[in-house]
Amino acid sequence: MDAIDRLKRDHTILRAKLSVLEGALRMGPETWFVLREVCHTLSRQLQDHIKREEGLVRACQEALTEDALTHLTVQHKDEPQLLRRVNRLFVEDHGHSLAAVTPALTALIHGLRAHMAEEEAGLFPVLEQTPASREASLARAPAVTSSVTEGMAVNRVLREFPSTRRVFDGLFVNVPFEGCDCLDEVAWRHGMETQDLIDKLEAVIASCACGGAAASAQTA
């Protein structure tokens, strides 16, 4: 997955979260805790996405106009600030009333959707044409072949490497519910870095491979 494709995939995940928020808002006060949890997760995901996007923009900034850079910076300040405000409202309002949360959350949903659409129409096509973007994509490629990647779904990992189930069980990953989600989203949801999850999975896969090789040597 190259750098631009990763940003587009981030947008897909963020849009899914926004749709969950929008649907939960329509259901009323009984979804208070769902909204609070999704907003907390969204905040972490948005910050991670912004870091990736700003890193690529810095690498390609010679291809961007000053206005485009300024606009991107302003947008990236507005949205996290609004999301922090929403999360603060969830903490401060012990009455579980959506009256104060709904306007801010609605503004966040509409604003973030518009921002992502704008980036996909204007920013991403420019970045895709820059040599720096291609170099950044190459830099993301692992030096050695990895058994699992961030874009693999939990179910696929379990199918190819059944021994990894103990990693998911240890992290309380709900496989029936999260099995179709990719590793990066699962890592975000469970409060850890994607690479940390991959490292845990790789360690189990390697230990099982070593065990299998040792057993084969003993029976030979």
mmCIF file of C-alpha atoms in Angstrom:
data_model
loop_
_atom_site.group_PDB
_atom_site.id
_atom_site.type_symbol
_atom_site.label_atom_id
_atom_site.label_comp_id
_atom_site.label_asym_id
_atom_site.label_seq_id
_atom_site.Cartn_x
_atom_site.Cartn_y
_atom_site.Cartn_z
ATOM 1 C CA MET A 1 0.000 0.000 0.000
ATOM 2 C CA ASP A 2 1.633 3.277 -1.087
ATOM 3 C CA ALA A 3 1.503 6.533 0.873
ATOM 4 C CA ILE A 4 -1.479 8.010 -0.995
ATOM 5 C CA ASP A 5 -3.466 4.772 -0.867
ATOM 6 C CA ARG A 6 -2.890 4.657 2.882
ATOM 7 C CA LEU A 7 -4.301 8.176 3.272
ATOM 8 C CA LYS A 8 -7.322 7.230 1.155
ATOM 9 C CA ARG A 9 -7.860 4.163 3.297
ATOM 10 C CA ASP A 10 -7.675 6.371 6.393
ATOM 11 C CA HIS A 11 -10.472 8.433 4.873
ATOM 12 C CA THR A 12 -12.574 5.299 4.362
ATOM 13 C CA ILE A 13 -12.156 4.363 8.024
ATOM 14 C CA LEU A 14 -12.860 7.918 9.209
ATOM 15 C CA ARG A 15 -16.000 8.114 7.068
ATOM 16 C CA ALA A 16 -17.230 4.842 8.573
ATOM 17 C CA LYS A 17 -16.782 6.307 12.055
ATOM 18 C CA LEU A 18 -18.654 9.455 11.051
ATOM 19 C CA SER A 19 -21.535 7.342 9.724
ATOM 20 C CA VAL A 20 -21.683 5.486 13.051
ATOM 21 C CA LEU A 21 -21.793 8.803 14.902
ATOM 22 C CA GLU A 22 -24.499 10.162 12.625
ATOM 23 C CA GLY A 23 -26.634 7.060 13.047
ATOM 24 C CA ALA A 24 -26.173 7.015 16.824
ATOM 25 C CA LEU A 25 -27.182 10.670 17.087
ATOM 26 C CA ARG A 26 -30.476 9.883 15.356
ATOM 27 C CA MET A 27 -31.201 7.145 17.913
ATOM 28 C CA GLY A 28 -31.194 9.550 20.859
ATOM 29 C CA PRO A 29 -29.838 9.654 24.429
ATOM 30 C CA GLU A 30 -29.591 5.873 24.827
ATOM 31 C CA THR A 31 -26.530 5.919 22.545
ATOM 32 C CA TRP A 32 -24.598 8.312 24.821
ATOM 33 C CA PHE A 33 -21.871 5.828 25.714
ATOM 34 C CA VAL A 34 -21.562 4.615 22.119
ATOM 35 C CA LEU A 35 -21.061 8.180 20.932
ATOM 36 C CA ARG A 36 -18.494 8.834 23.648
ATOM 37 C CA GLU A 37 -16.482 5.700 22.794
ATOM 38 C CA VAL A 38 -16.559 6.314 19.034
ATOM 39 C CA CYS A 39 -15.496 9.953 19.512
ATOM 40 C CA HIS A 40 -12.576 8.840 21.666
ATOM 41 C CA THR A 41 -11.444 6.350 19.015
ATOM 42 C CA LEU A 42 -12.004 8.861 16.215
ATOM 43 C CA SER A 43 -9.801 11.382 17.989
ATOM 44 C CA ARG A 44 -6.862 8.962 18.080
ATOM 45 C CA GLN A 45 -7.405 7.876 14.472
ATOM 46 C CA LEU A 46 -7.641 11.459 13.237
ATOM 47 C CA GLN A 47 -4.395 12.421 14.960
ATOM 48 C CA ASP A 48 -2.620 9.425 13.406
ATOM 49 C CA HIS A 49 -4.000 10.297 9.983
ATOM 50 C CA ILE A 50 -2.945 13.932 10.303
ATOM 51 C CA LYS A 51 0.608 12.891 11.189
ATOM 52 C CA ARG A 52 0.825 10.684 8.103
ATOM 53 C CA GLU A 53 -0.697 13.324 5.853
ATOM 54 C CA GLU A 54 1.440 16.187 7.127
ATOM 55 C CA GLY A 55 4.566 14.048 6.796
ATOM 56 C CA LEU A 56 3.779 13.396 3.137
ATOM 57 C CA VAL A 57 2.879 17.043 2.535
ATOM 58 C CA ARG A 58 6.220 18.133 3.998
ATOM 59 C CA ALA A 59 8.006 15.734 1.646
ATOM 60 C CA CYS A 60 6.061 17.147 -1.323
ATOM 61 C CA GLN A 61 5.703 20.784 -0.267
ATOM 62 C CA GLU A 62 7.638 22.133 -3.259
ATOM 63 C CA ALA A 63 4.773 20.943 -5.486
ATOM 64 C CA LEU A 64 2.114 22.733 -3.411
ATOM 65 C CA THR A 65 1.129 26.389 -3.463
ATOM 66 C CA GLU A 66 1.429 28.506 -0.323
ATOM 67 C CA ASP A 67 -2.366 28.837 -0.193
ATOM 68 C CA ALA A 68 -2.804 25.056 -0.264
ATOM 69 C CA LEU A 69 -0.301 24.573 2.561
ATOM 70 C CA THR A 70 -1.936 27.293 4.666
ATOM 71 C CA HIS A 71 -5.420 25.887 4.100
ATOM 72 C CA LEU A 72 -4.318 22.392 5.071
ATOM 73 C CA THR A 73 -2.706 23.674 8.259
ATOM 74 C CA VAL A 74 -5.836 25.610 9.277
ATOM 75 C CA GLN A 75 -8.102 22.617 8.618
ATOM 76 C CA HIS A 76 -5.864 20.347 10.645
ATOM 77 C CA LYS A 77 -6.037 22.723 13.584
ATOM 78 C CA ASP A 78 -9.821 23.205 13.446
ATOM 79 C CA GLU A 79 -10.956 19.586 13.363
ATOM 80 C CA PRO A 80 -8.870 18.176 16.252
ATOM 81 C CA GLN A 81 -9.828 21.218 18.358
ATOM 82 C CA LEU A 82 -13.527 20.631 17.672
ATOM 83 C CA LEU A 83 -13.166 16.939 18.464
ATOM 84 C CA ARG A 84 -11.370 17.735 21.729
ATOM 85 C CA ARG A 85 -14.258 20.043 22.585
ATOM 86 C CA VAL A 86 -16.761 17.251 21.904
ATOM 87 C CA ASN A 87 -14.799 14.780 24.032
ATOM 88 C CA ARG A 88 -14.619 17.345 26.838
ATOM 89 C CA LEU A 89 -18.402 17.785 26.681
ATOM 90 C CA PHE A 90 -18.857 14.041 27.078
ATOM 91 C CA VAL A 91 -16.700 14.100 30.204
ATOM 92 C CA GLU A 92 -18.240 17.208 31.759
ATOM 93 C CA ASP A 93 -21.927 16.451 31.121
ATOM 94 C CA HIS A 94 -22.881 13.864 33.730
ATOM 95 C CA GLY A 95 -26.565 14.122 32.826
ATOM 96 C CA HIS A 96 -26.021 12.298 29.536
ATOM 97 C CA SER A 97 -27.832 15.041 27.634
ATOM 98 C CA LEU A 98 -27.144 15.318 23.915
ATOM 99 C CA ALA A 99 -28.320 18.947 23.788
ATOM 100 C CA ALA A 100 -24.816 20.394 24.154
ATOM 101 C CA VAL A 101 -23.006 17.648 22.253
ATOM 102 C CA THR A 102 -25.177 17.403 19.137
ATOM 103 C CA PRO A 103 -24.394 20.815 17.518
ATOM 104 C CA ALA A 104 -20.623 20.405 17.931
ATOM 105 C CA LEU A 105 -20.694 16.788 16.803
ATOM 106 C CA THR A 106 -22.852 17.626 13.773
ATOM 107 C CA ALA A 107 -20.430 20.393 12.786
ATOM 108 C CA LEU A 108 -17.527 17.963 13.114
ATOM 109 C CA ILE A 109 -19.222 15.338 10.930
ATOM 110 C CA HIS A 110 -20.056 17.786 8.137
ATOM 111 C CA GLY A 111 -16.719 19.606 8.352
ATOM 112 C CA LEU A 112 -14.548 16.491 8.296
ATOM 113 C CA ARG A 113 -16.487 14.970 5.416
ATOM 114 C CA ALA A 114 -16.103 18.159 3.386
ATOM 115 C CA HIS A 115 -12.393 18.366 4.190
ATOM 116 C CA MET A 116 -11.741 14.774 3.096
ATOM 117 C CA ALA A 117 -13.676 15.257 -0.147
ATOM 118 C CA GLU A 118 -11.698 18.425 -0.834
ATOM 119 C CA GLU A 119 -8.387 16.667 -0.253
ATOM 120 C CA GLU A 120 -9.311 13.769 -2.520
ATOM 121 C CA ALA A 121 -10.356 16.145 -5.293
ATOM 122 C CA GLY A 122 -7.497 18.635 -5.031
ATOM 123 C CA LEU A 123 -4.622 17.625 -2.764
ATOM 124 C CA PHE A 124 -4.158 13.909 -3.405
ATOM 125 C CA PRO A 125 -3.951 14.166 -7.230
ATOM 126 C CA VAL A 126 -1.174 16.752 -6.849
ATOM 127 C CA LEU A 127 0.719 14.647 -4.331
ATOM 128 C CA GLU A 128 0.444 11.555 -6.541
ATOM 129 C CA GLN A 129 2.302 13.364 -9.327
ATOM 130 C CA THR A 130 5.287 14.400 -7.213
ATOM 131 C CA PRO A 131 8.529 12.383 -7.159
ATOM 132 C CA ALA A 132 8.694 12.902 -3.387
ATOM 133 C CA SER A 133 5.403 11.041 -2.982
ATOM 134 C CA ARG A 134 6.750 8.043 -4.858
ATOM 135 C CA GLU A 135 9.930 8.132 -2.783
ATOM 136 C CA ALA A 136 7.876 8.213 0.414
ATOM 137 C CA SER A 137 5.935 5.180 -0.787
ATOM 138 C CA LEU A 138 9.150 3.284 -1.419
ATOM 139 C CA ALA A 139 10.429 4.274 2.022
ATOM 140 C CA ARG A 140 7.313 2.718 3.572
ATOM 141 C CA ALA A 141 8.057 -0.662 2.022
ATOM 142 C CA PRO A 142 9.539 -3.082 4.557
ATOM 143 C CA ALA A 143 13.153 -4.100 4.038
ATOM 144 C CA VAL A 144 12.232 -7.747 4.636
ATOM 145 C CA THR A 145 9.131 -9.715 3.797
ATOM 146 C CA SER A 146 6.634 -9.632 6.651
ATOM 147 C CA SER A 147 4.176 -12.421 7.371
ATOM 148 C CA VAL A 148 1.444 -9.911 8.227
ATOM 149 C CA THR A 149 0.757 -6.352 7.122
ATOM 150 C CA GLU A 150 -1.429 -3.589 8.499
ATOM 151 C CA GLY A 151 -3.955 -4.019 5.685
ATOM 152 C CA MET A 152 -4.663 -7.692 6.448
ATOM 153 C CA ALA A 153 -7.961 -8.543 8.113
ATOM 154 C CA VAL A 154 -8.001 -10.374 11.436
ATOM 155 C CA ASN A 155 -9.811 -13.342 9.882
ATOM 156 C CA ARG A 156 -7.149 -13.708 7.214
ATOM 157 C CA VAL A 157 -4.365 -13.634 9.786
ATOM 158 C CA LEU A 158 -6.134 -16.307 11.841
ATOM 159 C CA ARG A 159 -6.759 -18.424 8.764
ATOM 160 C CA GLU A 160 -3.114 -18.332 7.671
ATOM 161 C CA PHE A 161 -1.600 -18.394 11.172
ATOM 162 C CA PRO A 162 -4.013 -20.026 13.662
ATOM 163 C CA SER A 163 -1.480 -19.700 16.495
ATOM 164 C CA THR A 164 -2.000 -15.934 16.489
ATOM 165 C CA ARG A 165 -5.407 -16.360 18.122
ATOM 166 C CA ARG A 166 -3.770 -16.109 21.543
ATOM 167 C CA VAL A 167 -2.540 -12.611 20.651
ATOM 168 C CA PHE A 168 -6.043 -11.466 19.721
ATOM 169 C CA ASP A 169 -7.528 -13.189 22.770
ATOM 170 C CA GLY A 170 -4.965 -11.478 25.006
ATOM 171 C CA LEU A 171 -5.987 -8.087 23.610
ATOM 172 C CA PHE A 172 -9.704 -8.918 24.004
ATOM 173 C CA VAL A 173 -10.304 -8.624 20.268
ATOM 174 C CA ASN A 174 -13.871 -9.705 19.521
ATOM 175 C CA VAL A 175 -13.182 -11.868 16.459
ATOM 176 C CA PRO A 176 -16.849 -12.394 15.429
ATOM 177 C CA PHE A 177 -17.318 -8.614 15.522
ATOM 178 C CA GLU A 178 -13.856 -7.397 14.410
ATOM 179 C CA GLY A 179 -12.736 -10.269 12.187
ATOM 180 C CA CYS A 180 -13.303 -8.369 8.939
ATOM 181 C CA ASP A 181 -11.407 -5.292 10.167
ATOM 182 C CA CYS A 182 -7.810 -4.672 9.163
ATOM 183 C CA LEU A 183 -5.020 -4.821 11.711
ATOM 184 C CA ASP A 184 -4.429 -1.077 11.781
ATOM 185 C CA GLU A 185 -8.049 -0.356 12.670
ATOM 186 C CA VAL A 186 -8.080 -3.106 15.314
ATOM 187 C CA ALA A 187 -4.880 -1.705 16.817
ATOM 188 C CA TRP A 188 -6.374 1.798 16.940
ATOM 189 C CA ARG A 189 -9.541 0.485 18.547
ATOM 190 C CA HIS A 190 -7.582 -1.275 21.271
ATOM 191 C CA GLY A 191 -5.318 1.655 22.060
ATOM 192 C CA MET A 192 -2.027 0.463 20.602
ATOM 193 C CA GLU A 193 0.259 1.252 17.702
ATOM 194 C CA THR A 194 -0.236 -0.861 14.591
ATOM 195 C CA GLN A 195 3.424 -1.871 14.528
ATOM 196 C CA ASP A 196 3.200 -3.100 18.124
ATOM 197 C CA LEU A 197 0.342 -5.416 17.161
ATOM 198 C CA ILE A 198 2.227 -6.636 14.100
ATOM 199 C CA ASP A 199 5.333 -7.279 16.215
ATOM 200 C CA LYS A 200 3.300 -9.398 18.652
ATOM 201 C CA LEU A 201 1.821 -11.415 15.805
ATOM 202 C CA GLU A 202 5.187 -11.856 14.111
ATOM 203 C CA ALA A 203 6.748 -13.060 17.371
ATOM 204 C CA VAL A 204 4.109 -15.784 17.758
ATOM 205 C CA ILE A 205 4.408 -16.798 14.105
ATOM 206 C CA ALA A 206 8.197 -16.991 14.397
ATOM 207 C CA SER A 207 8.100 -19.003 17.619
ATOM 208 C CA CYS A 208 5.723 -21.525 16.083
ATOM 209 C CA ALA A 209 7.901 -21.784 12.993
ATOM 210 C CA CYS A 210 10.967 -22.391 15.154
ATOM 211 C CA GLY A 211 9.074 -24.985 17.164
ATOM 212 C CA GLY A 212 7.983 -26.757 14.040
ATOM 213 C CA ALA A 213 11.514 -26.787 12.648
ATOM 214 C CA ALA A 214 12.899 -28.162 15.927
ATOM 215 C CA ALA A 215 10.289 -30.907 16.014
ATOM 216 C CA SER A 216 11.093 -31.858 12.444
ATOM 217 C CA ALA A 217 14.821 -32.015 13.228
ATOM 218 C CA GLN A 218 14.222 -34.304 16.212
ATOM 219 C CA THR A 219 12.149 -36.776 14.182
ATOM 220 C CA ALA A 220 14.585 -36.807 11.263
#
